[in-house]
Amino acid sequence: MKVRVPILVSVLVAPALLFVPGAASAATSPPAPVLTAPAAGASVLQPITLSWEQSTSPTPVVAYWWEVGTSSTFSSVVLAGNAIRGSDQSTAPTQAKVSGLANGTYFWHVYTTAEGATPNDLVSGSFSPPRSFTVTGSVAGTLPAPNLVNPPNGFQYHPLEAEHNDWTAVPGADHYLFEYDNEPSFSLPLFNADYSPIPASQTSYPIYFGQPVGDLWFRVRAVAADGTRSVPSNVRQATITYSAPIPPPPLLTGPPSGTSGTLPATFDWADDASPNTYDFQIGSDPNFTQANAADCTGVEWCVRGIPESQWTAPTLTTGTKYWRVRSSHGDKSPTEPALSGWSAVRSFTVQQTPPTIQAYSIDVLTDNGLTVKSHTNAPSGTTANNQVFGRLELNPNVPPGGTTVTLTSSDPAVASVPASVLVPRPASLDATAAPASFQIDPKQVTTPRTVTITATLPTGSRSLQLTVDPPSVQLFTIGATTVSAGNLGGTLTLAGGAPPSGAAVTFTSSNPSVVTAPGPLNIPAGGYTAPINVTVSPVAAATPVTLTATMNSVAYPLALTVKPAPTLLAPANGATFAPGAPVRFDWTDELTGDQIQVSTSAAFSTTVLDQFIYATSETTTSSLPSGPLFWRARGYDDGSRPGPWSATGTLTVSGPPPSSSPPPSSSPPPPPTTLPAPSLSSPSSGGRVNQGSSVTFKWSAVSGASSYLLQVDDSSAFTVPLAVGQSTTATQFTTPPLRKANLSWRVRAVDSSGNPGAWSTVRSLNVK
């Protein structure tokens, strides 16, 4: 009888039939297919191709479902599958390839599933009359069956104990299929949970059963790359039961009791029957009085779930220690683990392990110590932007007071080091190394110089070479590479500190009429950064320019693209619009951000629209006042610096309103409804992001809103120009990369008439 019990691993069951043959439907059931091959009663070699005629279903066929059984009643089904049409709604296949059957006589039949009378409705027909065939063997080249060598036949396992399955490899196998069932006939459905293939490189498949499921039978097949299966392996039977026997305590094998040695030390024991996992304890008490196996406390080392029959202690205090082992075998009841007794206790004396250098490296850090630049080259002069450290790792068995490593430099005039560094003992027992670091001070040089830095212990020394280079330009930036006209501030940063005479830097421009290079710059002794100012002239079209900083004949180029002021595209100059009509403003997209202003004055002394926009160069509004209006636009670069204004465009709002005048009323119309403030979702207030990152601002929807206005600025007063001023119909907006700043942000809703709602609360955001 088939029984279904939950198990803890993904294992195999037979493929379920998705449609029941003969299921009721408003549509006519499709007729059974006519079987064509193999002929009734034929003797065949595997693999076998089952084929049938296309069903005469009045609606398109979705799939055919077939079964192979050991009798004409199909009381025992050994194979089942389907032939389903493709996603392109092509015709369902009318054949299937089967293999892996033992020699003998079998019966097969097929039924049809077709589209029903309504969309998404399916209807299934009845099975065809069965046919028989006799398997007499397999074609040459078919994979042989594996040989299942584990589990031992008749072996008993506990729930949650690894039931071990091992088999011999089959040359040419692409993968294996492992099968098990709660009856020896392996009739479908099997007890397995899925048919996951096991790679050909793997000939072992342990399974953990969560409940005492009783007797099970196991077998395995080899599968070729074309899907042809071998016949099943031999069958092994095992029982999953709470009453499975528990092996005796493990037998300790090494080191012998009373042995002395240094760390790391490996403790070994013999595998017991049905090895699962082991628990290991080592401490200073031969009776393990304070040991708490449940909490794994009270000893120096308490390790559980060890899969192998040995364990290596990386660190221990010195002195005599005692150790023992037991094996774990799942559960012997729903509430109790199945554990062997503890082994005999052995002693081991831990001697002081001489410290040794396991690893040694040199790191050159920039960006105030945040970025590893190099392991072999350092610029002259230690600064906040140029810090050099040696990194040491000793074996973890350092004495309690630490150990001293001697340091030397082959040329202290090029790079000096402290005389020594103290490496402390690791605080954690399971530490695999004892780390320490020391600072290296690169001196000023005029030509590259190489020095050897050596770390020494009585057990040996390690050396590394460090090349100290003259100072040079490390970074030259004006905050953006696509810019517009104006005076643009920037920064020059040296790799290393300036020499005693200072660092002389000169600048050149490939197009001085567009970008005026800064004058010569002298960074004083020890300095590493200085501000610069670049003047950019207006251009009529996008113009590439290279600005170059040179120091000690080493050039650092900065490629720029200078963009013109925007060109106004729409509305046409002088266009007229009715009051309340939507007006779309459009201009050329030159820089990352944009600003549009609309005013009743050609001098723009006041504005009726002043909007900041990212990622687009257009906006639409229906809230312009009547009369002549003036408008203009400009771009903002990645440094949030504005470019020049465009030429001024004109338009006029005049004429009757878009709808007839309201009927006379004894009372004035009600004022526009003020929309409530949105609730801000993310980022959270006080959150931090890295500079150069894009940020997605999110908020709640407001009923009645047709759009939202997001403002982001480095001032909580949100003074113009804003860092981000964006109108959007969505409830979120993702910015371009942001510069380093402490930002504030808020959002408000706008209704379909252009009436703004209340501002949300203000949140802060730190861009670091």
CSV table of N, CA and C in Angstrom, one decimal, residues 612-753:
chain,number,residue,atom,x,y,z
A,612,PHE,N,12.8,72.4,-11.2
A,612,PHE,CA,14.1,71.7,-11.5
A,612,PHE,C,13.8,70.3,-11.8
A,613,ILE,N,14.4,69.8,-12.9
A,613,ILE,CA,14.0,68.5,-13.5
A,613,ILE,C,15.3,67.7,-13.7
A,614,TYR,N,15.3,66.4,-13.4
A,614,TYR,CA,16.3,65.5,-13.8
A,614,TYR,C,15.8,64.4,-14.7
A,615,ALA,N,16.7,64.0,-15.6
A,615,ALA,CA,16.5,62.8,-16.5
A,615,ALA,C,15.5,63.2,-17.7
A,616,THR,N,15.0,64.4,-17.8
A,616,THR,CA,14.2,64.8,-18.9
A,616,THR,C,14.3,66.3,-19.1
A,617,SER,N,14.0,66.8,-20.3
A,617,SER,CA,14.1,68.2,-20.6
A,617,SER,C,12.8,68.7,-21.1
A,618,GLU,N,11.7,68.3,-20.4
A,618,GLU,CA,10.4,68.8,-20.8
A,618,GLU,C,9.5,68.8,-19.6
A,619,THR,N,8.4,69.6,-19.6
A,619,THR,CA,7.4,69.6,-18.6
A,619,THR,C,6.2,70.2,-19.1
A,620,THR,N,5.0,69.8,-18.5
A,620,THR,CA,3.7,70.3,-19.0
A,620,THR,C,3.0,70.9,-17.8
A,621,THR,N,2.3,72.0,-18.0
A,621,THR,CA,1.5,72.6,-16.9
A,621,THR,C,0.2,73.2,-17.5
A,622,SER,N,-0.8,73.2,-16.7
A,622,SER,CA,-2.1,73.8,-17.1
A,622,SER,C,-2.4,75.0,-16.1
A,623,SER,N,-1.4,75.5,-15.4
A,623,SER,CA,-1.7,76.5,-14.4
A,623,SER,C,-1.1,77.8,-14.7
A,624,LEU,N,-0.9,78.2,-15.9
A,624,LEU,CA,-0.3,79.5,-16.2
A,624,LEU,C,-1.3,80.6,-16.2
A,625,PRO,N,-1.0,81.8,-15.7
A,625,PRO,CA,-1.9,82.9,-15.6
A,625,PRO,C,-2.1,83.5,-17.0
A,626,SER,N,-3.2,84.3,-17.1
A,626,SER,CA,-3.5,85.0,-18.4
A,626,SER,C,-2.5,86.1,-18.6
A,627,GLY,N,-2.2,86.4,-19.9
A,627,GLY,CA,-1.3,87.5,-20.3
A,627,GLY,C,-0.1,87.0,-21.0
A,628,PRO,N,0.7,88.0,-21.4
A,628,PRO,CA,2.0,87.6,-22.0
A,628,PRO,C,3.0,87.0,-21.0
A,629,LEU,N,3.7,85.9,-21.4
A,629,LEU,CA,4.6,85.3,-20.6
A,629,LEU,C,6.0,85.1,-21.3
A,630,PHE,N,7.0,84.9,-20.5
A,630,PHE,CA,8.4,84.7,-20.9
A,630,PHE,C,8.9,83.4,-20.3
A,631,TRP,N,9.7,82.7,-21.0
A,631,TRP,CA,10.3,81.5,-20.4
A,631,TRP,C,11.7,81.2,-21.0
A,632,ARG,N,12.4,80.4,-20.1
A,632,ARG,CA,13.8,80.1,-20.4
A,632,ARG,C,14.2,78.8,-19.7
A,633,ALA,N,15.3,78.2,-20.1
A,633,ALA,CA,15.8,77.0,-19.5
A,633,ALA,C,17.3,77.0,-19.4
A,634,ARG,N,17.8,76.3,-18.5
A,634,ARG,CA,19.3,76.1,-18.4
A,634,ARG,C,19.6,74.7,-17.8
A,635,GLY,N,20.8,74.2,-18.0
A,635,GLY,CA,21.2,72.9,-17.5
A,635,GLY,C,22.0,73.0,-16.3
A,636,TYR,N,22.1,71.8,-15.5
A,636,TYR,CA,23.0,71.7,-14.4
A,636,TYR,C,23.8,70.5,-14.6
A,637,ASP,N,25.2,70.6,-14.3
A,637,ASP,CA,26.1,69.5,-14.5
A,637,ASP,C,26.0,68.5,-13.3
A,638,ASP,N,26.9,67.5,-13.3
A,638,ASP,CA,26.9,66.5,-12.3
A,638,ASP,C,27.4,67.1,-11.0
A,639,GLY,N,28.0,68.3,-11.0
A,639,GLY,CA,28.4,69.0,-9.8
A,639,GLY,C,27.3,69.9,-9.3
A,640,SER,N,26.1,69.8,-9.8
A,640,SER,CA,25.0,70.7,-9.5
A,640,SER,C,25.2,72.2,-9.7
A,641,ARG,N,26.1,72.4,-10.7
A,641,ARG,CA,26.4,73.8,-11.1
A,641,ARG,C,25.6,74.2,-12.3
A,642,PRO,N,24.9,75.4,-12.3
A,642,PRO,CA,24.1,75.8,-13.5
A,642,PRO,C,24.9,76.3,-14.6
A,643,GLY,N,24.5,76.0,-15.8
A,643,GLY,CA,25.0,76.6,-17.0
A,643,GLY,C,24.3,77.9,-17.4
A,644,PRO,N,24.6,78.5,-18.5
A,644,PRO,CA,23.9,79.8,-18.9
A,644,PRO,C,22.5,79.5,-19.3
A,645,TRP,N,21.7,80.6,-19.2
A,645,TRP,CA,20.3,80.5,-19.6
A,645,TRP,C,20.2,80.4,-21.1
A,646,SER,N,19.2,79.8,-21.6
A,646,SER,CA,18.9,79.8,-23.0
A,646,SER,C,18.4,81.2,-23.4
A,647,ALA,N,18.1,81.4,-24.7
A,647,ALA,CA,17.4,82.6,-25.2
A,647,ALA,C,16.0,82.6,-24.6
A,648,THR,N,15.4,83.7,-24.5
A,648,THR,CA,14.1,83.8,-23.9
A,648,THR,C,13.0,83.6,-25.0
A,649,GLY,N,12.0,82.7,-24.6
A,649,GLY,CA,10.9,82.5,-25.5
A,649,GLY,C,9.7,83.2,-24.9
A,650,THR,N,8.7,83.4,-25.8
A,650,THR,CA,7.5,84.1,-25.4
A,650,THR,C,6.2,83.3,-25.7
A,651,LEU,N,5.1,83.5,-25.0
A,651,LEU,CA,3.8,82.9,-25.2
A,651,LEU,C,2.8,83.8,-24.6
A,652,THR,N,1.6,83.5,-25.0
A,652,THR,CA,0.5,84.3,-24.4
A,652,THR,C,-0.7,83.4,-24.0
A,653,VAL,N,-1.2,83.6,-22.8
A,653,VAL,CA,-2.4,82.9,-22.4
A,653,VAL,C,-3.6,83.9,-22.4
A,654,SER,N,-4.6,83.7,-23.3
A,654,SER,CA,-5.7,84.6,-23.5
A,654,SER,C,-6.9,83.9,-24.0
A,655,GLY,N,-8.0,84.6,-24.1
A,655,GLY,CA,-9.3,84.1,-24.6
A,655,GLY,C,-10.2,83.6,-23.5
A,656,PRO,N,-11.4,83.0,-23.9
A,656,PRO,CA,-12.3,82.5,-22.9
A,656,PRO,C,-11.8,81.3,-22.3
A,657,PRO,N,-12.3,81.0,-21.1
A,657,PRO,CA,-11.9,79.8,-20.4
A,657,PRO,C,-12.3,78.6,-21.2
A,658,PRO,N,-11.8,77.4,-20.9
A,658,PRO,CA,-12.1,76.2,-21.7
A,658,PRO,C,-13.5,75.7,-21.6
A,659,SER,N,-14.3,76.1,-20.5
A,659,SER,CA,-15.7,75.8,-20.4
A,659,SER,C,-16.5,77.0,-20.1
A,660,SER,N,-17.8,77.0,-20.4
A,660,SER,CA,-18.7,78.1,-20.3
A,660,SER,C,-18.7,78.6,-18.8
A,661,SER,N,-19.1,79.9,-18.6
A,661,SER,CA,-19.1,80.5,-17.3
A,661,SER,C,-20.1,79.7,-16.4
A,662,PRO,N,-19.8,79.6,-15.2
A,662,PRO,CA,-20.8,78.9,-14.3
A,662,PRO,C,-22.0,79.7,-14.1
A,663,PRO,N,-23.1,79.1,-13.8
A,663,PRO,CA,-24.4,79.8,-13.7
A,663,PRO,C,-24.3,80.7,-12.5
A,664,PRO,N,-25.1,81.8,-12.5
A,664,PRO,CA,-25.0,82.8,-11.3
A,664,PRO,C,-25.3,82.0,-10.0
A,665,SER,N,-24.6,82.5,-9.0
A,665,SER,CA,-24.8,81.9,-7.7
A,665,SER,C,-24.7,82.9,-6.7
A,666,SER,N,-25.5,82.7,-5.6
A,666,SER,CA,-25.5,83.7,-4.5
A,666,SER,C,-24.2,83.6,-3.7
A,667,SER,N,-23.4,82.5,-3.9
A,667,SER,CA,-22.2,82.4,-3.1
A,667,SER,C,-21.0,82.1,-4.0
A,668,PRO,N,-19.8,82.5,-3.6
A,668,PRO,CA,-18.7,82.3,-4.5
A,668,PRO,C,-18.3,80.8,-4.5
A,669,PRO,N,-17.6,80.4,-5.6
A,669,PRO,CA,-17.2,79.0,-5.7
A,669,PRO,C,-16.3,78.6,-4.5
A,670,PRO,N,-16.3,77.3,-4.1
A,670,PRO,CA,-15.4,76.9,-3.0
A,670,PRO,C,-14.0,77.0,-3.5
A,671,PRO,N,-13.1,77.3,-2.5
A,671,PRO,CA,-11.6,77.3,-2.9
A,671,PRO,C,-11.2,75.9,-3.2
A,672,PRO,N,-10.0,75.8,-4.0
A,672,PRO,CA,-9.5,74.5,-4.3
A,672,PRO,C,-9.2,73.7,-3.1
A,673,THR,N,-9.4,72.4,-3.2
A,673,THR,CA,-9.1,71.5,-2.0
A,673,THR,C,-7.6,71.3,-1.9
A,674,THR,N,-7.1,71.4,-0.7
A,674,THR,CA,-5.6,71.2,-0.5
A,674,THR,C,-5.4,69.7,-0.3
A,675,LEU,N,-4.6,69.1,-1.1
A,675,LEU,CA,-4.3,67.7,-1.0
A,675,LEU,C,-3.4,67.4,0.3
A,676,PRO,N,-3.6,66.3,1.0
A,676,PRO,CA,-2.8,66.0,2.1
A,676,PRO,C,-1.4,65.7,1.7
A,677,ALA,N,-0.5,65.7,2.7
A,677,ALA,CA,0.9,65.5,2.5
A,677,ALA,C,1.1,64.0,2.3
A,678,PRO,N,2.0,63.6,1.4
A,678,PRO,CA,2.4,62.1,1.3
A,678,PRO,C,3.2,61.7,2.5
A,679,SER,N,3.2,60.4,2.7
A,679,SER,CA,4.1,59.8,3.8
A,679,SER,C,5.4,59.3,3.1
A,680,LEU,N,6.5,59.7,3.6
A,680,LEU,CA,7.8,59.3,3.0
A,680,LEU,C,8.1,57.9,3.4
A,681,SER,N,8.6,57.1,2.4
A,681,SER,CA,8.9,55.7,2.7
A,681,SER,C,10.4,55.4,2.8
A,682,SER,N,11.1,55.8,1.8
A,682,SER,CA,12.6,55.5,1.8
A,682,SER,C,13.3,56.5,0.9
A,683,PRO,N,14.5,56.8,1.2
A,683,PRO,CA,15.4,56.3,2.3
A,683,PRO,C,14.9,56.8,3.6
A,684,SER,N,15.3,56.1,4.7
A,684,SER,CA,15.0,56.5,6.0
A,684,SER,C,15.7,57.8,6.4
A,685,SER,N,15.2,58.6,7.3
A,685,SER,CA,15.8,59.8,7.7
A,685,SER,C,17.2,59.5,8.4
A,686,GLY,N,18.2,60.2,8.0
A,686,GLY,CA,19.5,60.0,8.6
A,686,GLY,C,20.3,58.9,7.9
A,687,GLY,N,19.7,58.3,6.8
A,687,GLY,CA,20.4,57.2,6.1
A,687,GLY,C,21.6,57.7,5.4
A,688,ARG,N,22.5,56.8,5.0
A,688,ARG,CA,23.8,57.1,4.4
A,688,ARG,C,23.9,56.3,3.1
A,689,VAL,N,24.5,57.0,2.1
A,689,VAL,CA,24.8,56.3,0.8
A,689,VAL,C,26.2,56.8,0.4
A,690,ASN,N,26.8,56.1,-0.5
A,690,ASN,CA,28.1,56.5,-1.0
A,690,ASN,C,28.0,57.5,-2.1
A,691,GLN,N,28.9,58.5,-2.1
A,691,GLN,CA,28.9,59.5,-3.2
A,691,GLN,C,29.1,58.8,-4.5
A,692,GLY,N,28.4,59.3,-5.5
A,692,GLY,CA,28.4,58.7,-6.9
A,692,GLY,C,27.3,57.7,-7.0
A,693,SER,N,26.5,57.4,-6.0
A,693,SER,CA,25.4,56.4,-6.0
A,693,SER,C,24.1,57.1,-6.5
A,694,SER,N,23.3,56.4,-7.2
A,694,SER,CA,21.9,56.9,-7.5
A,694,SER,C,21.0,56.5,-6.3
A,695,VAL,N,20.1,57.3,-6.0
A,695,VAL,CA,19.2,57.1,-4.8
A,695,VAL,C,17.7,57.1,-5.3
A,696,THR,N,16.9,56.1,-4.9
A,696,THR,CA,15.5,56.1,-5.2
A,696,THR,C,14.7,56.6,-4.0
A,697,PHE,N,14.0,57.7,-4.2
A,697,PHE,CA,13.2,58.3,-3.2
A,697,PHE,C,11.7,57.7,-3.4
A,698,LYS,N,11.1,57.3,-2.3
A,698,LYS,CA,9.7,56.7,-2.4
A,698,LYS,C,8.8,57.3,-1.4
A,699,TRP,N,7.5,57.4,-1.8
A,699,TRP,CA,6.5,58.0,-0.9
A,699,TRP,C,5.2,57.4,-1.2
A,700,SER,N,4.2,57.6,-0.3
A,700,SER,CA,2.9,57.0,-0.4
A,700,SER,C,2.1,57.8,-1.5
A,701,ALA,N,1.1,57.1,-2.1
A,701,ALA,CA,0.2,57.8,-3.0
A,701,ALA,C,-0.8,58.7,-2.2
A,702,VAL,N,-1.2,59.7,-2.9
A,702,VAL,CA,-2.2,60.7,-2.3
A,702,VAL,C,-3.5,60.6,-3.2
A,703,SER,N,-4.6,60.4,-2.6
A,703,SER,CA,-5.9,60.4,-3.4
A,703,SER,C,-6.1,61.7,-4.0
A,704,GLY,N,-6.4,61.8,-5.3
A,704,GLY,CA,-6.7,63.0,-6.0
A,704,GLY,C,-5.4,63.6,-6.6
A,705,ALA,N,-4.3,63.1,-6.5
A,705,ALA,CA,-3.1,63.6,-7.0
A,705,ALA,C,-2.9,63.2,-8.5
A,706,SER,N,-2.5,64.1,-9.3
A,706,SER,CA,-2.2,63.8,-10.7
A,706,SER,C,-0.7,63.8,-10.9
A,707,SER,N,0.1,64.4,-10.0
A,707,SER,CA,1.6,64.3,-10.1
A,707,SER,C,2.1,64.7,-8.7
A,708,TYR,N,3.4,64.6,-8.5
A,708,TYR,CA,4.1,64.8,-7.3
A,708,TYR,C,5.3,65.7,-7.6
A,709,LEU,N,5.7,66.5,-6.6
A,709,LEU,CA,6.9,67.4,-6.8
A,709,LEU,C,7.9,66.9,-5.7
A,710,LEU,N,9.0,66.5,-6.1
A,710,LEU,CA,10.1,66.1,-5.2
A,710,LEU,C,11.2,67.2,-5.1
A,711,GLN,N,11.6,67.5,-3.9
A,711,GLN,CA,12.7,68.5,-3.8
A,711,GLN,C,13.8,67.9,-2.9
A,712,VAL,N,15.0,68.0,-3.3
A,712,VAL,CA,16.2,67.5,-2.6
A,712,VAL,C,17.2,68.6,-2.6
A,713,ASP,N,17.7,69.0,-1.5
A,713,ASP,CA,18.7,70.1,-1.4
A,713,ASP,C,19.6,69.9,-0.3
A,714,ASP,N,20.8,70.7,-0.3
A,714,ASP,CA,21.7,70.7,0.8
A,714,ASP,C,21.3,71.7,1.9
A,715,SER,N,20.1,72.2,1.7
A,715,SER,CA,19.6,73.2,2.7
A,715,SER,C,18.2,72.7,3.1
A,716,SER,N,17.9,72.6,4.4
A,716,SER,CA,16.6,72.3,4.8
A,716,SER,C,15.6,73.3,4.5
A,717,ALA,N,16.0,74.5,4.1
A,717,ALA,CA,15.1,75.6,3.6
A,717,ALA,C,14.8,75.4,2.2
A,718,PHE,N,15.5,74.5,1.5
A,718,PHE,CA,15.2,74.2,0.0
A,718,PHE,C,15.3,75.5,-0.8
A,719,THR,N,16.4,76.2,-0.7
A,719,THR,CA,16.7,77.4,-1.5
A,719,THR,C,17.2,77.1,-2.9
A,720,VAL,N,16.8,77.9,-3.8
A,720,VAL,CA,17.2,77.7,-5.2
A,720,VAL,C,18.7,78.1,-5.4
A,721,PRO,N,19.5,77.3,-6.2
A,721,PRO,CA,19.1,76.2,-6.9
A,721,PRO,C,19.0,74.9,-6.0
A,722,LEU,N,18.1,74.0,-6.3
A,722,LEU,CA,18.0,72.8,-5.6
A,722,LEU,C,18.9,71.8,-6.2
A,723,ALA,N,19.3,70.8,-5.3
A,723,ALA,CA,20.1,69.6,-5.9
A,723,ALA,C,19.2,68.8,-6.8
A,724,VAL,N,17.9,68.6,-6.4
A,724,VAL,CA,17.0,67.9,-7.3
A,724,VAL,C,15.6,68.6,-7.1
A,725,GLY,N,15.0,68.9,-8.2
A,725,GLY,CA,13.6,69.4,-8.2
A,725,GLY,C,12.9,68.7,-9.3
A,726,GLN,N,12.1,67.7,-9.0
A,726,GLN,CA,11.5,66.8,-10.0
A,726,GLN,C,10.0,66.7,-9.9
A,727,SER,N,9.3,66.8,-11.0
A,727,SER,CA,7.9,66.5,-11.1
A,727,SER,C,7.7,65.2,-11.7
A,728,THR,N,6.9,64.3,-11.1
A,728,THR,CA,6.7,63.0,-11.6
A,728,THR,C,5.3,62.5,-11.3
A,729,THR,N,4.7,61.6,-12.2
A,729,THR,CA,3.4,61.0,-11.9
A,729,THR,C,3.5,59.8,-11.0
A,730,ALA,N,4.7,59.3,-10.9
A,730,ALA,CA,4.9,58.1,-10.0
A,730,ALA,C,5.1,58.4,-8.6
A,731,THR,N,5.1,57.4,-7.7
A,731,THR,CA,5.4,57.7,-6.3
A,731,THR,C,6.8,57.3,-5.9
A,732,GLN,N,7.7,57.4,-6.9
A,732,GLN,CA,9.1,57.3,-6.6
A,732,GLN,C,9.9,57.9,-7.7
A,733,PHE,N,11.2,58.2,-7.4
A,733,PHE,CA,12.0,58.8,-8.4
A,733,PHE,C,13.5,58.4,-8.1
A,734,THR,N,14.2,58.0,-9.2
A,734,THR,CA,15.6,57.6,-9.0
A,734,THR,C,16.5,58.7,-9.6
A,735,THR,N,17.4,59.3,-8.8
A,735,THR,CA,18.3,60.4,-9.2
A,735,THR,C,19.5,59.9,-10.0
A,736,PRO,N,20.1,60.8,-10.7
A,736,PRO,CA,21.5,60.5,-11.2
A,736,PRO,C,22.4,60.4,-10.0
A,737,PRO,N,23.7,60.0,-10.2
A,737,PRO,CA,24.6,59.9,-9.1
A,737,PRO,C,24.7,61.2,-8.4
A,738,LEU,N,24.8,61.1,-7.0
A,738,LEU,CA,24.8,62.3,-6.2
A,738,LEU,C,26.2,62.6,-5.7
A,739,ARG,N,26.5,63.8,-5.5
A,739,ARG,CA,27.8,64.3,-4.9
A,739,ARG,C,27.7,64.2,-3.4
A,740,LYS,N,28.9,64.3,-2.8
A,740,LYS,CA,29.0,64.2,-1.3
A,740,LYS,C,28.3,65.5,-0.7
A,741,ALA,N,27.3,65.3,0.2
A,741,ALA,CA,26.6,66.4,0.8
A,741,ALA,C,25.7,65.8,1.8
A,742,ASN,N,25.3,66.7,2.8
A,742,ASN,CA,24.2,66.4,3.7
A,742,ASN,C,22.9,67.0,3.1
A,743,LEU,N,22.0,66.1,2.7
A,743,LEU,CA,20.8,66.5,2.0
A,743,LEU,C,19.6,66.4,2.8
A,744,SER,N,18.6,67.3,2.4
A,744,SER,CA,17.2,67.2,3.0
A,744,SER,C,16.3,66.9,1.8
A,745,TRP,N,15.1,66.2,2.1
A,745,TRP,CA,14.2,66.0,1.0
A,745,TRP,C,12.8,66.0,1.5
A,746,ARG,N,11.9,66.3,0.6
A,746,ARG,CA,10.4,66.4,0.9
A,746,ARG,C,9.6,66.2,-0.4
A,747,VAL,N,8.3,65.9,-0.3
A,747,VAL,CA,7.5,65.7,-1.5
A,747,VAL,C,6.1,66.3,-1.2
A,748,ARG,N,5.4,66.8,-2.2
A,748,ARG,CA,4.0,67.1,-2.1
A,748,ARG,C,3.3,66.7,-3.4
A,749,ALA,N,2.0,66.6,-3.2
A,749,ALA,CA,1.1,66.2,-4.3
A,749,ALA,C,0.6,67.4,-5.0
A,750,VAL,N,0.2,67.2,-6.3
A,750,VAL,CA,-0.3,68.3,-7.1
A,750,VAL,C,-1.6,67.7,-7.8
A,751,ASP,N,-2.7,68.4,-7.8
A,751,ASP,CA,-3.9,67.9,-8.4
A,751,ASP,C,-4.0,68.2,-9.9
A,752,SER,N,-5.0,67.8,-10.6
A,752,SER,CA,-5.1,67.9,-12.0
A,752,SER,C,-5.2,69.3,-12.5
A,753,SER,N,-5.6,70.3,-11.6
A,753,SER,CA,-5.6,71.7,-11.9
A,753,SER,C,-4.3,72.4,-11.6
